[in-house]
mmCIF file of C-alpha atoms in Angstrom:
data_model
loop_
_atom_site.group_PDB
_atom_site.id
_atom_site.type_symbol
_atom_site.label_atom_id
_atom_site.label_comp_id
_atom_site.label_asym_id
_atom_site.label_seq_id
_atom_site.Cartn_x
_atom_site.Cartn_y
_atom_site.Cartn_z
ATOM 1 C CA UNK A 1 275.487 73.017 79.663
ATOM 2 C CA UNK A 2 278.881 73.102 79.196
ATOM 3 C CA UNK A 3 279.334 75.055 76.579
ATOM 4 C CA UNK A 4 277.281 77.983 78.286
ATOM 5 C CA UNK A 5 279.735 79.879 80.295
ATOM 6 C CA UNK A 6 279.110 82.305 83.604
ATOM 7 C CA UNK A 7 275.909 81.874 85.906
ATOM 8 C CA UNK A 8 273.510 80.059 82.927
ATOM 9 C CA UNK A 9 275.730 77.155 82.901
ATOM 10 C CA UNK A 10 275.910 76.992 86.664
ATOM 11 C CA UNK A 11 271.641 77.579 86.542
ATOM 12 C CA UNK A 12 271.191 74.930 83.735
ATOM 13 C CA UNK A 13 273.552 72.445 85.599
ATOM 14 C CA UNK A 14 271.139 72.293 88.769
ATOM 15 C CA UNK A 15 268.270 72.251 86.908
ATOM 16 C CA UNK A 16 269.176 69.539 85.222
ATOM 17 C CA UNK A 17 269.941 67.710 88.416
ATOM 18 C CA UNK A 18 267.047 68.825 89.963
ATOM 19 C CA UNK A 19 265.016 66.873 86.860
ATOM 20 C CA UNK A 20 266.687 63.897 87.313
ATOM 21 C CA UNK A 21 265.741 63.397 90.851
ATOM 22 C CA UNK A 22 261.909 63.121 89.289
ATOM 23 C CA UNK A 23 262.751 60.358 86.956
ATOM 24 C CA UNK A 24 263.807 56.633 87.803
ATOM 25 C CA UNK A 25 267.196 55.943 86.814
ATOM 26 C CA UNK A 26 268.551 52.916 85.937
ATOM 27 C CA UNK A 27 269.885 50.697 89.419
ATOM 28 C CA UNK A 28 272.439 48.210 89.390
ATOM 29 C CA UNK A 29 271.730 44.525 90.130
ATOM 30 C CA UNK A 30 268.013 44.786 88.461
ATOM 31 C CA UNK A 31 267.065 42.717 85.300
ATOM 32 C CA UNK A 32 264.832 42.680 82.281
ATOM 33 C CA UNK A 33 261.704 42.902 84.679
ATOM 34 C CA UNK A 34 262.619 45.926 86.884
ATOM 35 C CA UNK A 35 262.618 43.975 89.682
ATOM 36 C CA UNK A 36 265.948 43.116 92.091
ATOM 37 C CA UNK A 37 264.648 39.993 93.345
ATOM 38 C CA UNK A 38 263.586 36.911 90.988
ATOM 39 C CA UNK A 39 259.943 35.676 91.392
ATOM 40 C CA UNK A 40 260.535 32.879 93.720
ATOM 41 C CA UNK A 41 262.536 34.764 96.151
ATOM 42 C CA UNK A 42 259.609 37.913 95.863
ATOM 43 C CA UNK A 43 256.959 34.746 96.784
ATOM 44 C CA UNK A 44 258.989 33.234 99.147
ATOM 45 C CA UNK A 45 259.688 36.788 101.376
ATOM 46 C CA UNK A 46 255.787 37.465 101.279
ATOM 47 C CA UNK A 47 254.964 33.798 101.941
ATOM 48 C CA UNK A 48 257.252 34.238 105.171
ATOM 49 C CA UNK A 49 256.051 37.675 105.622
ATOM 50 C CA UNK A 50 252.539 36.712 105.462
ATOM 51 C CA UNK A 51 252.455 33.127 108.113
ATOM 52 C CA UNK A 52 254.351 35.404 110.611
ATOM 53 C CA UNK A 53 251.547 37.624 110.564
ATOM 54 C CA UNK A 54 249.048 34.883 110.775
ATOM 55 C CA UNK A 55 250.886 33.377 113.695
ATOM 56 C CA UNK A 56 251.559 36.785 115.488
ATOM 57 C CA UNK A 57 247.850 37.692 115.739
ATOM 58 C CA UNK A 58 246.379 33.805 117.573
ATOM 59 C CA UNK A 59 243.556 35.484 118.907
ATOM 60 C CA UNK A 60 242.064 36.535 115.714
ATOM 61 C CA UNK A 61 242.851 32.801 114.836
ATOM 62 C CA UNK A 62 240.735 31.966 117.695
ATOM 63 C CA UNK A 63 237.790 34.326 117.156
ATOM 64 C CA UNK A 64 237.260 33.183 113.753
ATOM 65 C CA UNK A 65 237.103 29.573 114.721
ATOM 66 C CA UNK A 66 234.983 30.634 117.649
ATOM 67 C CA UNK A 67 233.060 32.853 115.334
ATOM 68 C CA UNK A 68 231.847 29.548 112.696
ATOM 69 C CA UNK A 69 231.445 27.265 115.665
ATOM 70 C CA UNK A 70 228.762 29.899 117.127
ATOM 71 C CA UNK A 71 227.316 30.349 113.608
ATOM 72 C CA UNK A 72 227.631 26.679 113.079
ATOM 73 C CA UNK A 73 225.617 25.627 116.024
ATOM 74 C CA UNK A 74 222.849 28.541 115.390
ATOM 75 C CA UNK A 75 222.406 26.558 111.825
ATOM 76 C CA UNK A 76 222.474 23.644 112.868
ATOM 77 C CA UNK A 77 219.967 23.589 116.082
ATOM 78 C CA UNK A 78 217.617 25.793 113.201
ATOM 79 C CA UNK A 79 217.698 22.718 111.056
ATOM 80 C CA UNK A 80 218.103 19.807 113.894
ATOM 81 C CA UNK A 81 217.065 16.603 112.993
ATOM 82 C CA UNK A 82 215.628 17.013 108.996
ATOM 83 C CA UNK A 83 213.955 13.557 107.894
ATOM 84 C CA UNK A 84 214.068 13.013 104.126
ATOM 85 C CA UNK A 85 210.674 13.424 103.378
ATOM 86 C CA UNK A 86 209.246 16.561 101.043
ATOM 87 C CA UNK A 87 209.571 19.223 103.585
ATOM 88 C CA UNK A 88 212.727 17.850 105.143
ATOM 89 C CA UNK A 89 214.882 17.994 101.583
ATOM 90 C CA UNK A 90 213.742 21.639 101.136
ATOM 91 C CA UNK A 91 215.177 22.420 104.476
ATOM 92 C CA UNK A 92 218.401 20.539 103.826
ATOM 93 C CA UNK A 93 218.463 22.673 100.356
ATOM 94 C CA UNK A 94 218.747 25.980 102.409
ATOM 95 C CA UNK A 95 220.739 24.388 104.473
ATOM 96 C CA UNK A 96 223.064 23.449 102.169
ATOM 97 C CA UNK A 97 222.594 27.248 100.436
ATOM 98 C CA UNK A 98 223.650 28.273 103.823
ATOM 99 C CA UNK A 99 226.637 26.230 104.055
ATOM 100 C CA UNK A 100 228.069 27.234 100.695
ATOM 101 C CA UNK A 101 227.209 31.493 101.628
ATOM 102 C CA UNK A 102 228.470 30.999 105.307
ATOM 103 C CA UNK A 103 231.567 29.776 104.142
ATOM 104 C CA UNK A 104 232.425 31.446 100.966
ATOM 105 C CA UNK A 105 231.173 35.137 102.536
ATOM 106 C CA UNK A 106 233.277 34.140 105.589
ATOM 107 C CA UNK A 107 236.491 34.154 103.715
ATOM 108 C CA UNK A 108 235.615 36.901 101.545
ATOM 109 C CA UNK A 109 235.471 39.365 104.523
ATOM 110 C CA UNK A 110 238.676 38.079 106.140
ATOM 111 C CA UNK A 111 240.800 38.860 102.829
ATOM 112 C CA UNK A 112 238.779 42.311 102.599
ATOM 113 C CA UNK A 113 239.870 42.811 106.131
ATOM 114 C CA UNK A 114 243.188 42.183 106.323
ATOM 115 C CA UNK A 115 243.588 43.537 102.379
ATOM 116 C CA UNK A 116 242.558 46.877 103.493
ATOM 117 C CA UNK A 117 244.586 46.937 106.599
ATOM 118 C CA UNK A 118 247.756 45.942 104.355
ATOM 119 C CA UNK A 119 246.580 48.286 101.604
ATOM 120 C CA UNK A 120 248.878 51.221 102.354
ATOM 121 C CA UNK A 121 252.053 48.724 102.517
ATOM 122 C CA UNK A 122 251.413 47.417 99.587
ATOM 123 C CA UNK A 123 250.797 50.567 97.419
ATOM 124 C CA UNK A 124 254.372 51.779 98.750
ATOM 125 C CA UNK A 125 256.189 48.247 98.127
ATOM 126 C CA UNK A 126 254.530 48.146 94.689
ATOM 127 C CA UNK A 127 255.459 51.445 93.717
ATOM 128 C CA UNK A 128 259.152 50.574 95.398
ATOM 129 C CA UNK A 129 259.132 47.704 92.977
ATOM 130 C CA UNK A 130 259.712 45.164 95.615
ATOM 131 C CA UNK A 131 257.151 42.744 94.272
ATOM 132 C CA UNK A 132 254.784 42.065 92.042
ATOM 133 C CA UNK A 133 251.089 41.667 92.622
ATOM 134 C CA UNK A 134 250.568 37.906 91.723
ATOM 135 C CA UNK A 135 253.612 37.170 94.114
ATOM 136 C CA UNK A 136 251.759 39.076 97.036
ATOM 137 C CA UNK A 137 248.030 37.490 95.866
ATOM 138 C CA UNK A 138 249.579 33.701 95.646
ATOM 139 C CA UNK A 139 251.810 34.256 99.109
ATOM 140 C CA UNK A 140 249.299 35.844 101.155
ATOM 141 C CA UNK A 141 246.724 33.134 100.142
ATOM 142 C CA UNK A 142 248.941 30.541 100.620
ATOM 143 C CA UNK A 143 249.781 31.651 104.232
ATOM 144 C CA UNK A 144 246.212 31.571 105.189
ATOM 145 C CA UNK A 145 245.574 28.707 103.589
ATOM 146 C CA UNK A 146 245.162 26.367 106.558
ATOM 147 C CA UNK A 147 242.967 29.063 107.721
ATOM 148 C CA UNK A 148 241.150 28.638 104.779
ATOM 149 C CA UNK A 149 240.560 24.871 105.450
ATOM 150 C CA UNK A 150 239.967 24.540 109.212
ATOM 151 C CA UNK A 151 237.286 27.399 109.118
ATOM 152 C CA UNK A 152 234.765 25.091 106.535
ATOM 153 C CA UNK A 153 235.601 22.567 108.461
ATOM 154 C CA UNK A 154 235.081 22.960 111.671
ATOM 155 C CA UNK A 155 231.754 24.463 110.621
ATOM 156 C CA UNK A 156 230.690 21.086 108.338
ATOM 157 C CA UNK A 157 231.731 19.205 111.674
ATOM 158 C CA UNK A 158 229.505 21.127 113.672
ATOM 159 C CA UNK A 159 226.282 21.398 111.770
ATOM 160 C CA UNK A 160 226.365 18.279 109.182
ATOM 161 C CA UNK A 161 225.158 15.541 112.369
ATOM 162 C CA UNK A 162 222.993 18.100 113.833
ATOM 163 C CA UNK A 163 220.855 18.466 110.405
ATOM 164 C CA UNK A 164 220.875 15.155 109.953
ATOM 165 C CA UNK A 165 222.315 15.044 106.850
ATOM 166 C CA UNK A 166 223.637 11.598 105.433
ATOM 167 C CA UNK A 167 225.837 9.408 108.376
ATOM 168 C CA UNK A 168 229.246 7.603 107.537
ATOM 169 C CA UNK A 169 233.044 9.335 106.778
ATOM 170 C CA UNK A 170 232.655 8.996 103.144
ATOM 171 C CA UNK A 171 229.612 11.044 102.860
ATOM 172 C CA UNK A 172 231.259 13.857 105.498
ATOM 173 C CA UNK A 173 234.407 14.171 103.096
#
């Protein structure tokens, strides 16, 4: 562009800087990866991100746990009492089937939830470069983690007396 003297050098110049502006150029501070941040400090900012969220919304915390104690009790007082005879072990069997859906559906539909609410975030930070997507998968789960444990939980406490199912601590765990 230099070489071109008058208004085409002066044309070709801002053209050329318009183009630029369209590409990524190369940022100080970033390494081999693309990324400015290493992949423990990414995990631990989304970690921290992600519990603050979980402890800045209690109510859904409560609703939830609410939510399996209600559908606990339903199942349960639908299979009160089962005696371990031929009819009684098909019972527990959907029971049990019931058990493994409640819970596993349960969490599904909380990560969809909250996935899709976070879903336009994400897309932008991704594209920003500001994480990667296993750092946001493992610190997200990990942050709902004792979510994840005290939902099964309080719904085995619920319905495994009321069915009947075997007594003692060591069976329960």
């Amino acid at each position: 562009a230099s070489l071109i003297n008058g208004a085409g050098g002066i044309e070709l110049e801002r053209v050329k800087h318009i183009n630029d502006a369209y590409f990524l150029q190369p940022m100080e501070g970033v390494d081999s990866t693309g990324y400015r941040a290493s992949w423990w400090t990414q995990f631990y900012c989304i970690l921290w991100r992600s519990w603050l969220s979980v402890l800045k919304d209690p109510m859904l915390v409560k609703v939830r746990l609410l939510q399996t104690a209600m559908v606990a009790s339903l199942i349960g007082s639908i299979y009160f009492g089962q005696v371990l005879d031929q009819d009684g072990v098909m019972n527990i069997n959907g029971s049990l089937f019931l058990f493994l859906t409640n819970m596993t559906f349960q969490n599904v539909f909380a990560v969809i939830n909250v996935f899709s609410a976070e879903l336009p975030v994400f897309l932008r930070e991704k594209r920003s470069r500001l994480y990667r997507v296993d750092t946001y998968f493992l610190g997200k789960t990990i942050a709902e983690l004792p979510l994840f444990i005290a939902v099964p939980f309080v719904f085995t406490s619920i319905t495994y007396p009321m069915i009947g199912l075997k007594a003692g601590v060591s069976h329960y765990l």
